[in-house]
XYZ file of N, CA, C and O in Angstrom:
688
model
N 8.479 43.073 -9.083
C 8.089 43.262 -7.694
C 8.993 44.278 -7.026
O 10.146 44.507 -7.392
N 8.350 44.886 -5.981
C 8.878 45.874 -5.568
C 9.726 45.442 -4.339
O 9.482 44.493 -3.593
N 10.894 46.419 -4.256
C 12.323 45.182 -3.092
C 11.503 45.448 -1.672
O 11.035 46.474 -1.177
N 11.542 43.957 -1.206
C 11.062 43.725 0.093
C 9.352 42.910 -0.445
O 8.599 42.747 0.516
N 8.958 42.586 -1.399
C 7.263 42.291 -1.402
C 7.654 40.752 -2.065
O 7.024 40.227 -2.984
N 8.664 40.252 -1.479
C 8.563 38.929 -2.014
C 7.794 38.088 -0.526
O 7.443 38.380 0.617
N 7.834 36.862 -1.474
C 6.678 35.631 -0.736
C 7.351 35.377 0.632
O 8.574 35.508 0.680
N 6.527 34.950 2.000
C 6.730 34.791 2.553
C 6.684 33.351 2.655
O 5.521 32.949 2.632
N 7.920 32.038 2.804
C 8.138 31.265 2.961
C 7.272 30.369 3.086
O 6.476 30.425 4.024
N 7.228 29.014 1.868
C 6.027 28.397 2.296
C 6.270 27.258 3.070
O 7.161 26.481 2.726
N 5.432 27.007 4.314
C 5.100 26.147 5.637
C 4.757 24.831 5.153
O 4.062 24.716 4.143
N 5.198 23.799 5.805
C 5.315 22.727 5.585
C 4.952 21.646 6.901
O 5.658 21.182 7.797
N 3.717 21.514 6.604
C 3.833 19.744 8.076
C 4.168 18.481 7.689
O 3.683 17.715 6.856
N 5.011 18.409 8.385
C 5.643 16.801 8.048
C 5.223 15.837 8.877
O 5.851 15.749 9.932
N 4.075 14.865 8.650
C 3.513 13.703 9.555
C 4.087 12.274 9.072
O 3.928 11.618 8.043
N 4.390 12.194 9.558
C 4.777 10.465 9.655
C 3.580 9.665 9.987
O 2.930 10.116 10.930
N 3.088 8.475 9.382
C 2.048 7.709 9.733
C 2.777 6.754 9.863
O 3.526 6.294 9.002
N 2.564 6.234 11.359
C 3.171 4.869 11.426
C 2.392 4.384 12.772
O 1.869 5.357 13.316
N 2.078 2.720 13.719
C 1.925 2.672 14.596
C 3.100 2.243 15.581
O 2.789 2.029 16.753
N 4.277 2.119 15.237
C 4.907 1.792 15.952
C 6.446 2.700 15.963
O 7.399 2.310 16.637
N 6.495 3.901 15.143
C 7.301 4.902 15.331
C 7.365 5.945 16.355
O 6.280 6.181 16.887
N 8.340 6.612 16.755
C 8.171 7.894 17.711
C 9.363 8.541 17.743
O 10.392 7.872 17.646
N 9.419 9.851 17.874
C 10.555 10.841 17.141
C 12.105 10.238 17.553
O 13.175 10.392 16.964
N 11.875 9.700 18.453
C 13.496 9.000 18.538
C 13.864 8.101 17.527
O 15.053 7.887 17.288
N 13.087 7.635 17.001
C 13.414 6.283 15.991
C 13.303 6.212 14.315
O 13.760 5.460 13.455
N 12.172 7.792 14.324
C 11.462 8.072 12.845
C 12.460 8.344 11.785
O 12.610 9.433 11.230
N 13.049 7.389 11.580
C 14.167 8.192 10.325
C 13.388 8.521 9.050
O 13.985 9.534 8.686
N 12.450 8.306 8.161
C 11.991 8.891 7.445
C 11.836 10.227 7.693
O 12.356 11.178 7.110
N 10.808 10.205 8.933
C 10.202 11.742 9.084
C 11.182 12.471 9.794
O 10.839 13.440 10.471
N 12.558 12.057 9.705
C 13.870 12.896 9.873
C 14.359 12.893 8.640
O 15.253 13.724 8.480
N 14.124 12.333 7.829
C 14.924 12.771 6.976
C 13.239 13.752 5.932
O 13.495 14.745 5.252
N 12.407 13.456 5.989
C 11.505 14.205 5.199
C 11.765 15.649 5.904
O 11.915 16.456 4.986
N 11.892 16.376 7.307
C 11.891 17.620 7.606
C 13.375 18.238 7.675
O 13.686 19.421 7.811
N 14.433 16.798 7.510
C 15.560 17.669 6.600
C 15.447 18.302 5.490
O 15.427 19.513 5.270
N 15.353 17.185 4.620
C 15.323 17.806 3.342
C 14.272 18.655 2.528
O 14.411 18.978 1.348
N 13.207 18.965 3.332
C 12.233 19.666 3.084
C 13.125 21.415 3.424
O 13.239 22.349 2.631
N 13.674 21.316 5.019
C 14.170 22.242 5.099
C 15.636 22.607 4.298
O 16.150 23.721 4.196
N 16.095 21.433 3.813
C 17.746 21.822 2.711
C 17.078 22.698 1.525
O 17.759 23.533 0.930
N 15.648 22.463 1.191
C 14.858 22.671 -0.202
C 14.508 24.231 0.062
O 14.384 25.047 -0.850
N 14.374 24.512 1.357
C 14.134 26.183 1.581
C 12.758 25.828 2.280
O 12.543 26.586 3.226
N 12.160 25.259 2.156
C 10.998 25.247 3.181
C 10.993 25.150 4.455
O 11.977 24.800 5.107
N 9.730 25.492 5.001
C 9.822 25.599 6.894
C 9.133 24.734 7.011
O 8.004 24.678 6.524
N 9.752 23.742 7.789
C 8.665 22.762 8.638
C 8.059 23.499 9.910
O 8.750 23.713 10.906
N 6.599 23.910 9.807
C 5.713 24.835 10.580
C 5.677 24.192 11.538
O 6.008 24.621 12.644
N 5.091 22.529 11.211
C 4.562 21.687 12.111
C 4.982 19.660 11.515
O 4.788 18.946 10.532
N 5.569 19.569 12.772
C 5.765 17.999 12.584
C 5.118 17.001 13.571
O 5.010 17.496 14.693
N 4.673 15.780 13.473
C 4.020 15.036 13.914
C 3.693 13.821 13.496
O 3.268 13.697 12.348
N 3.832 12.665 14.365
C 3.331 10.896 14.624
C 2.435 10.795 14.606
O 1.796 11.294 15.532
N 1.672 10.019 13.456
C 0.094 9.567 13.691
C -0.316 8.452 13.513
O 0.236 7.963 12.527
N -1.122 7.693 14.046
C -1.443 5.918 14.179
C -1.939 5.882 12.558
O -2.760 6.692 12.127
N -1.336 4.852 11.745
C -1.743 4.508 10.703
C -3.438 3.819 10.632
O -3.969 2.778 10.245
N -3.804 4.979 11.194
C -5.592 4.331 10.829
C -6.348 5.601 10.097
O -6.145 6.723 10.562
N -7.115 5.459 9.093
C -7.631 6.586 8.012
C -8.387 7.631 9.077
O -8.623 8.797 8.760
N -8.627 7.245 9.969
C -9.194 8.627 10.912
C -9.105 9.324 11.454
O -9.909 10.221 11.707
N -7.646 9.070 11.980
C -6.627 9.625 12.782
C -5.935 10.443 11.575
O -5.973 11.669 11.673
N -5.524 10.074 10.837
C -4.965 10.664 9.587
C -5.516 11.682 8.922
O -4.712 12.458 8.406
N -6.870 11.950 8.758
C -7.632 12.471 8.035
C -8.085 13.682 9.404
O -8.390 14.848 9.154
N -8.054 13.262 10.426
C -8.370 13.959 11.727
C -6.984 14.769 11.909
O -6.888 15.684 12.727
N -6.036 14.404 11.171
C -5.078 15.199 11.873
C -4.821 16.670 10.441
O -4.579 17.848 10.703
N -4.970 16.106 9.114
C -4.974 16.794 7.925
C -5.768 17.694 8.530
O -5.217 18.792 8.459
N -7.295 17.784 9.361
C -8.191 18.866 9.232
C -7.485 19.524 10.375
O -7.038 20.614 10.018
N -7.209 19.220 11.723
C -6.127 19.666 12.485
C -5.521 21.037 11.861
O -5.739 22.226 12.097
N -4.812 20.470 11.117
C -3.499 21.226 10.273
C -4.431 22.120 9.311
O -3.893 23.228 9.329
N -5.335 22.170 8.649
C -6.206 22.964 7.887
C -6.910 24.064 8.369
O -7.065 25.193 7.904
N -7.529 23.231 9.953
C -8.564 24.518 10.821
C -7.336 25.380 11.377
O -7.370 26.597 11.195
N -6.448 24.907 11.928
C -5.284 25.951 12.793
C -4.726 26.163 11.819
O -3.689 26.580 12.335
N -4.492 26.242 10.462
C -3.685 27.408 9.204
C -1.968 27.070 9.419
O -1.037 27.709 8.930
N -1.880 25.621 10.483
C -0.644 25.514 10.608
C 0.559 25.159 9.746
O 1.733 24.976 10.068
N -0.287 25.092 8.105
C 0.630 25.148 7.066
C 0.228 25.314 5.558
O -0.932 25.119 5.194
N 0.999 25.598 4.892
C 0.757 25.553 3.283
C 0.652 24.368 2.633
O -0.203 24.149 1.775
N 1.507 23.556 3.007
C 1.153 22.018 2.330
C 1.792 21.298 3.418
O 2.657 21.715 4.187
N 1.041 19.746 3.353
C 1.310 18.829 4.051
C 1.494 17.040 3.380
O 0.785 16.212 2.806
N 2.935 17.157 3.905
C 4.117 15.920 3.663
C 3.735 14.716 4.341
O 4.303 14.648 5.431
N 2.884 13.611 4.070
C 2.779 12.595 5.248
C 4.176 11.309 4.606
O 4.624 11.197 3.464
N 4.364 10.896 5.267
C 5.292 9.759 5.141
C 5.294 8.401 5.463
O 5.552 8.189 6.648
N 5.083 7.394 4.758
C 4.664 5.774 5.658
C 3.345 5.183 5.534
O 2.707 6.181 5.869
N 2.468 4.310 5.304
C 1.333 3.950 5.112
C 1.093 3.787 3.675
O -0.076 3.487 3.432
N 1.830 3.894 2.688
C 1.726 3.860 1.427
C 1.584 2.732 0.592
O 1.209 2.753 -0.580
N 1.950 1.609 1.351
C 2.251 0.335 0.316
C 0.990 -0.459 0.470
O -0.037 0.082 0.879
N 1.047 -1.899 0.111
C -0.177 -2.593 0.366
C -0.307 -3.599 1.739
O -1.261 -4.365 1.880
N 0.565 -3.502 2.517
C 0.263 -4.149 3.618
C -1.170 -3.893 4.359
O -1.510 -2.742 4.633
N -2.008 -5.032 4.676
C -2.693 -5.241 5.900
C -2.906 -3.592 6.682
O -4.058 -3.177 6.816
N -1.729 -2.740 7.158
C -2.166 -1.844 8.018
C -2.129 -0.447 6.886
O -2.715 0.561 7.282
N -1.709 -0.413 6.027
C -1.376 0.676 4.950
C -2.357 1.039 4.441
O -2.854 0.602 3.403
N -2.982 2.407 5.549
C -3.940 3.082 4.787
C -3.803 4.558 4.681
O -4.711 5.386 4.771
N -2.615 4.757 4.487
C -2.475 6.579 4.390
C -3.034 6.619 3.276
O -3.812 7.566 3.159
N -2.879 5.521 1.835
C -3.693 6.149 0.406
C -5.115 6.272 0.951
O -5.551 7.321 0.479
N -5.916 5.780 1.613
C -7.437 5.991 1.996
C -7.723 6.976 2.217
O -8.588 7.584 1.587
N -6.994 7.492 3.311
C -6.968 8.499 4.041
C -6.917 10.020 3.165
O -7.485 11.111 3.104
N -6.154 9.477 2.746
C -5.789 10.553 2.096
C -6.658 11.269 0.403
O -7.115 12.351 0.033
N -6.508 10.078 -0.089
C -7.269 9.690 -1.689
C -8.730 10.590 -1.514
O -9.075 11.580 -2.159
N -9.297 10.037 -0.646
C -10.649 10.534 -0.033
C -10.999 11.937 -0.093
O -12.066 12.343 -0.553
N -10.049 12.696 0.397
C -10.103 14.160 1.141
C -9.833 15.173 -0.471
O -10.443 16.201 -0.766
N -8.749 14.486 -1.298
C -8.564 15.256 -2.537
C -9.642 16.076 -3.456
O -10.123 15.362 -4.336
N -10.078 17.297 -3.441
C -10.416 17.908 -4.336
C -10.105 17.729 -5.794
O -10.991 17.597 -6.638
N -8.719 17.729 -6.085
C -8.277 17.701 -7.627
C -6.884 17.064 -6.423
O -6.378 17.353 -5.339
N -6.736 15.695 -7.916
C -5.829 14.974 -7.673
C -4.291 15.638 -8.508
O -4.390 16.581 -9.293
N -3.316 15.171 -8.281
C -2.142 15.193 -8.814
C -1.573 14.119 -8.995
O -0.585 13.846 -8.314
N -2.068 13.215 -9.986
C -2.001 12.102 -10.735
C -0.241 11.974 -11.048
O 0.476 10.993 -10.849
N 0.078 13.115 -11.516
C 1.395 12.904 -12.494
C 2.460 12.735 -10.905
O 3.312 11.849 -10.841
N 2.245 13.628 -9.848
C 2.978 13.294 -8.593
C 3.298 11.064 -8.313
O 4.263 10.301 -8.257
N 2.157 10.993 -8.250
C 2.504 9.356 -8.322
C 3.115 8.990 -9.143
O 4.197 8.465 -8.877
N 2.667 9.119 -10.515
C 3.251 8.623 -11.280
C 5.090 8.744 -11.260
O 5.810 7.755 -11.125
N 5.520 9.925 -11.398
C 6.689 10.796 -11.292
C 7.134 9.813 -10.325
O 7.785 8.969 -10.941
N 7.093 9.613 -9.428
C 7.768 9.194 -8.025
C 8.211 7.611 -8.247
O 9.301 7.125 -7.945
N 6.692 6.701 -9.062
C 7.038 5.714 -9.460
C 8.384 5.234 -10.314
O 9.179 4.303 -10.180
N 8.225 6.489 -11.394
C 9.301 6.200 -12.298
C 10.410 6.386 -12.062
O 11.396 5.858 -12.576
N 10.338 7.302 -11.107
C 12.285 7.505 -10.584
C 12.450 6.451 -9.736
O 13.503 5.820 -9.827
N 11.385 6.024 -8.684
C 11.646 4.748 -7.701
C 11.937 3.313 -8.738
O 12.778 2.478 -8.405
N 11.218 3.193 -9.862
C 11.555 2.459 -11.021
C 13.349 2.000 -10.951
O 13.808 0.894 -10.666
N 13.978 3.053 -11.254
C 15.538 3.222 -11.534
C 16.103 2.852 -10.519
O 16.973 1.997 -10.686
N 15.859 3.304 -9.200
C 16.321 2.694 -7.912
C 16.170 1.307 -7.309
O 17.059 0.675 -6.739
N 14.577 0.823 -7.574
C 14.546 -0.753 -6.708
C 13.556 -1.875 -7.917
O 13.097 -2.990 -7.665
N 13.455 -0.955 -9.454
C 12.993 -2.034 -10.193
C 11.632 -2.028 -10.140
O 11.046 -0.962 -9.952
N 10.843 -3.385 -10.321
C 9.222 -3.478 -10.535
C 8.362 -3.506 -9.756
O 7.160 -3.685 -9.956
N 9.462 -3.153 -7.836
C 8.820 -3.079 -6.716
C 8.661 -1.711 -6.686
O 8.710 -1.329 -5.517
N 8.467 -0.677 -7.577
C 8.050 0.556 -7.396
C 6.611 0.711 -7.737
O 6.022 1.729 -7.373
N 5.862 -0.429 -8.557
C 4.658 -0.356 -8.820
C 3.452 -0.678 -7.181
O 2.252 -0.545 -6.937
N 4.657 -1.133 -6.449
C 3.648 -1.517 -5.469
C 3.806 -0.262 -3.955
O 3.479 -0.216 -2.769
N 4.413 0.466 -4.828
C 3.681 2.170 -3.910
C 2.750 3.162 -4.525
O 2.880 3.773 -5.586
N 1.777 3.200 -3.641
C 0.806 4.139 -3.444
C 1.071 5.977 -3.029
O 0.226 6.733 -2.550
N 2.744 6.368 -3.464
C 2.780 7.656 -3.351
C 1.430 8.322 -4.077
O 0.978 7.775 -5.083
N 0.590 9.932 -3.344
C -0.462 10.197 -3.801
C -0.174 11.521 -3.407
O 0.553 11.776 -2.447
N -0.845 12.571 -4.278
C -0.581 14.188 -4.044
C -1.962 14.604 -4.896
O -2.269 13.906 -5.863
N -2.827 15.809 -4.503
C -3.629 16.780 -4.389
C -3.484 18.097 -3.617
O -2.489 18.600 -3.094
N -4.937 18.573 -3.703
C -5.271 19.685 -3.391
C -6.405 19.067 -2.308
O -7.250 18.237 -2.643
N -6.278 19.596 -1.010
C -7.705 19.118 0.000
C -7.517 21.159 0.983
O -6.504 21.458 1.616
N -8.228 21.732 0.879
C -9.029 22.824 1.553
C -7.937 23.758 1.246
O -7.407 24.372 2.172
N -7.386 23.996 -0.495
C -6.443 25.159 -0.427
C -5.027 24.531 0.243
O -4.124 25.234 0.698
N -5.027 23.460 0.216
C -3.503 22.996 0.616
C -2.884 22.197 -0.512
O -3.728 21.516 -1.094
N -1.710 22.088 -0.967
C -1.478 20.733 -1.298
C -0.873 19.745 -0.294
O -0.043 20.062 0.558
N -1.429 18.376 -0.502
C -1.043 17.232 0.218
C -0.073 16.169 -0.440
O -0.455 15.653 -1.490
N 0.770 15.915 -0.075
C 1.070 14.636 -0.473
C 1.662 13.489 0.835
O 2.026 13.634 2.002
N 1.492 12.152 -0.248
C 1.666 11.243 0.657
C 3.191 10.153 0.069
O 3.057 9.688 -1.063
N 4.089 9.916 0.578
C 5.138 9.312 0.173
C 5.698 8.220 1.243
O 5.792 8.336 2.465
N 6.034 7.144 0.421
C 6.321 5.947 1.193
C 7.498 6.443 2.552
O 8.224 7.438 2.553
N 7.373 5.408 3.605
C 8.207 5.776 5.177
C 9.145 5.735 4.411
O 9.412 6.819 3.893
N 9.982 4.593 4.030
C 11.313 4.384 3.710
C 12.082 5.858 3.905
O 11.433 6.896 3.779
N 13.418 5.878 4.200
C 14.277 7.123 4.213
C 14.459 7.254 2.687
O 14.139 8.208 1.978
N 14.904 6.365 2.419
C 15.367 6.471 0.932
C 13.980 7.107 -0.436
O 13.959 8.162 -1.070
N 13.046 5.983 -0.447
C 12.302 6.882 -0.932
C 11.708 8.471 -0.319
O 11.346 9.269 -1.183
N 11.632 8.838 0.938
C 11.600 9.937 1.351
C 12.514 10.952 0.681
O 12.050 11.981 0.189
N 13.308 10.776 0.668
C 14.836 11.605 -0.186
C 14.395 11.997 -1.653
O 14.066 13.128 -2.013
N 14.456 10.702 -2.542
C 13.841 10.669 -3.662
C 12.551 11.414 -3.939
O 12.455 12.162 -4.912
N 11.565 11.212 -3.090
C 10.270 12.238 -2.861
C 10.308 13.851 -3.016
O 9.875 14.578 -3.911
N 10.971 14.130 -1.837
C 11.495 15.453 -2.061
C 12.317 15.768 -2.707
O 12.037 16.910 -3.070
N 13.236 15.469 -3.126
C 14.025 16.249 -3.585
C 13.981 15.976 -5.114
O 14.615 16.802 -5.771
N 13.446 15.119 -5.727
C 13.366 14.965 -6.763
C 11.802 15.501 -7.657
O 11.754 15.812 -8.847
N 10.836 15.488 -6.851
C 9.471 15.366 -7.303
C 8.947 16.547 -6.538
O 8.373 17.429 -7.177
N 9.097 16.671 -5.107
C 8.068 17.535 -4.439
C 8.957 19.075 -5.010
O 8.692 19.875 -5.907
N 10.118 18.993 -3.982
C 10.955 20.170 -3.601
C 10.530 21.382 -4.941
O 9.907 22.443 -4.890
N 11.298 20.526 -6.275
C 11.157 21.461 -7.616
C 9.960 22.187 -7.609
O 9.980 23.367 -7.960
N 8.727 21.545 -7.195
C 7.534 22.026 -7.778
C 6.369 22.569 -6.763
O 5.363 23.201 -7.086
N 6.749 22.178 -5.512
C 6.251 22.697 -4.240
C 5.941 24.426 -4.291
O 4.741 24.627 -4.108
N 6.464 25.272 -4.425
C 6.523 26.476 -4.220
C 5.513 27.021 -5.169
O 4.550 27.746 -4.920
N 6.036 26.393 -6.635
C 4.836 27.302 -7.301
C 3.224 26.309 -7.320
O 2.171 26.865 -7.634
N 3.265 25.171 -7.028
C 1.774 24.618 -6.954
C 1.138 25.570 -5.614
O -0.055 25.873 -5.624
N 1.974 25.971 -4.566
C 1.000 26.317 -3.400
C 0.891 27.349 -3.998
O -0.285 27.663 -3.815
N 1.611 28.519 -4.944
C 0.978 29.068 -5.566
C 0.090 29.321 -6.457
O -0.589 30.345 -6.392
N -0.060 28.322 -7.543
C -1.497 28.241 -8.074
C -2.430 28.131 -7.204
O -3.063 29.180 -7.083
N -2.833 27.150 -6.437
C -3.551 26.836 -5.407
C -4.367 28.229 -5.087
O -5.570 28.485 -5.135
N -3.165 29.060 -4.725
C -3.877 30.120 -4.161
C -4.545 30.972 -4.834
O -5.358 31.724 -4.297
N -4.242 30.969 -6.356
C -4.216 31.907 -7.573
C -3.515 32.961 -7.615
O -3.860 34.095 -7.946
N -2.296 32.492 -7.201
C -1.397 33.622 -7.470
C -0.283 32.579 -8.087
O 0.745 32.098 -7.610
N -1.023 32.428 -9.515
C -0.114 32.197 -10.591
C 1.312 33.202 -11.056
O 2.334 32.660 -11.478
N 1.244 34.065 -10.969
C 2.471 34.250 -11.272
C 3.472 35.034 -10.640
O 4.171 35.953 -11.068
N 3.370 34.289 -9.149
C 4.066 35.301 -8.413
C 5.334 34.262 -8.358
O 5.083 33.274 -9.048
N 6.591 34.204 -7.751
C 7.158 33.244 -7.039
C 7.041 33.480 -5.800
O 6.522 34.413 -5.187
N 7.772 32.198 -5.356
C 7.516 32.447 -3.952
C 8.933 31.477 -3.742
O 9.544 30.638 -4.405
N 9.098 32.347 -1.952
C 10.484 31.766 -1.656
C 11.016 30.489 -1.042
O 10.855 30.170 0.136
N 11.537 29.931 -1.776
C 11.583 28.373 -1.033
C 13.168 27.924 -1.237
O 13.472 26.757 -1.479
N 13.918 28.749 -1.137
C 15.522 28.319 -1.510
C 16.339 29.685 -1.817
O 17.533 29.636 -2.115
């Protein structure tokens, strides 16, 4: 590549799904748009959304029609409680899934809290030329999320995505 024609930084929305969070209190989705940004990424756009699949899915197209990012980070709604429907929400909208993202996340959460890692619903795809993923509120698994699973591989999936397999792009 010729000096100066490298990638322009890929954009990142970080949503928190929760109903009873708000930016004073969200430590996940403080710590997801830290360490998204320690990883070299820009958080474009951040935002609180009521853990209900419509609001969620209403806010993904949000973020899709206004181009307000390259991929989008939700955080919280993941497990099996009663109100936990970011996997719905989300599962739904996927074009081509990223199966091995769950999986991956499971197995390192494995090492950390044991056989209670089977009972998260972390989930990642492709929905309108974006990648999405979805990772439990917890801070801790948030950390683990990125920096272990997303961060590494973030840069060049939004590049396939786009078909620009073999460019890099700048994220660190």
């Amino acid at each position: 590549m010729a000096s100066g024609s490298t990638k322009p930084p890929i954009r990142v929305a970080a949503v928190t799904v929760s109903d009873t969070r708000t930016f004073a209190d969200d430590e996940g989705g403080a710590r997801l748009r830290e360490r998204l940004e320690a990883a070299g990424f820009v958080v474009a756009f951040s935002s609180i959304v009521r853990d209900e699949p419509d609001d969620v899915r209403a806010m993904i197209a949000r973020i899709c029609d206004e181009d307000l990012a390259d991929a989008i980070v939700a955080t919280g709604g993941t497990g099996i409680a009663p109100r936990d429907g970011t996997y719905e929400a989300i599962d739904g909208l996927l074009e081509k899934r990223l199966d091995g993202f769950g999986e991956a996340f499971r197995r390192l959460s494995w090492d950390e809290i044991g056989p209670r890692a089977v009972l998260s619903r972390a989930v990642a795809g492709v929905h309108r030329g974006r990648i999405v993923a979805a990772l439990p509120g917890s801070p801790k698994a948030v950390v683990l999320g990125v920096d272990r699973v997303l961060a590494p591989i973030l840069a060049h999936a939004v590049g396939l995505v786009r078909g620009d397999c073999g460019a890099k792009h700048k994220h660190g």
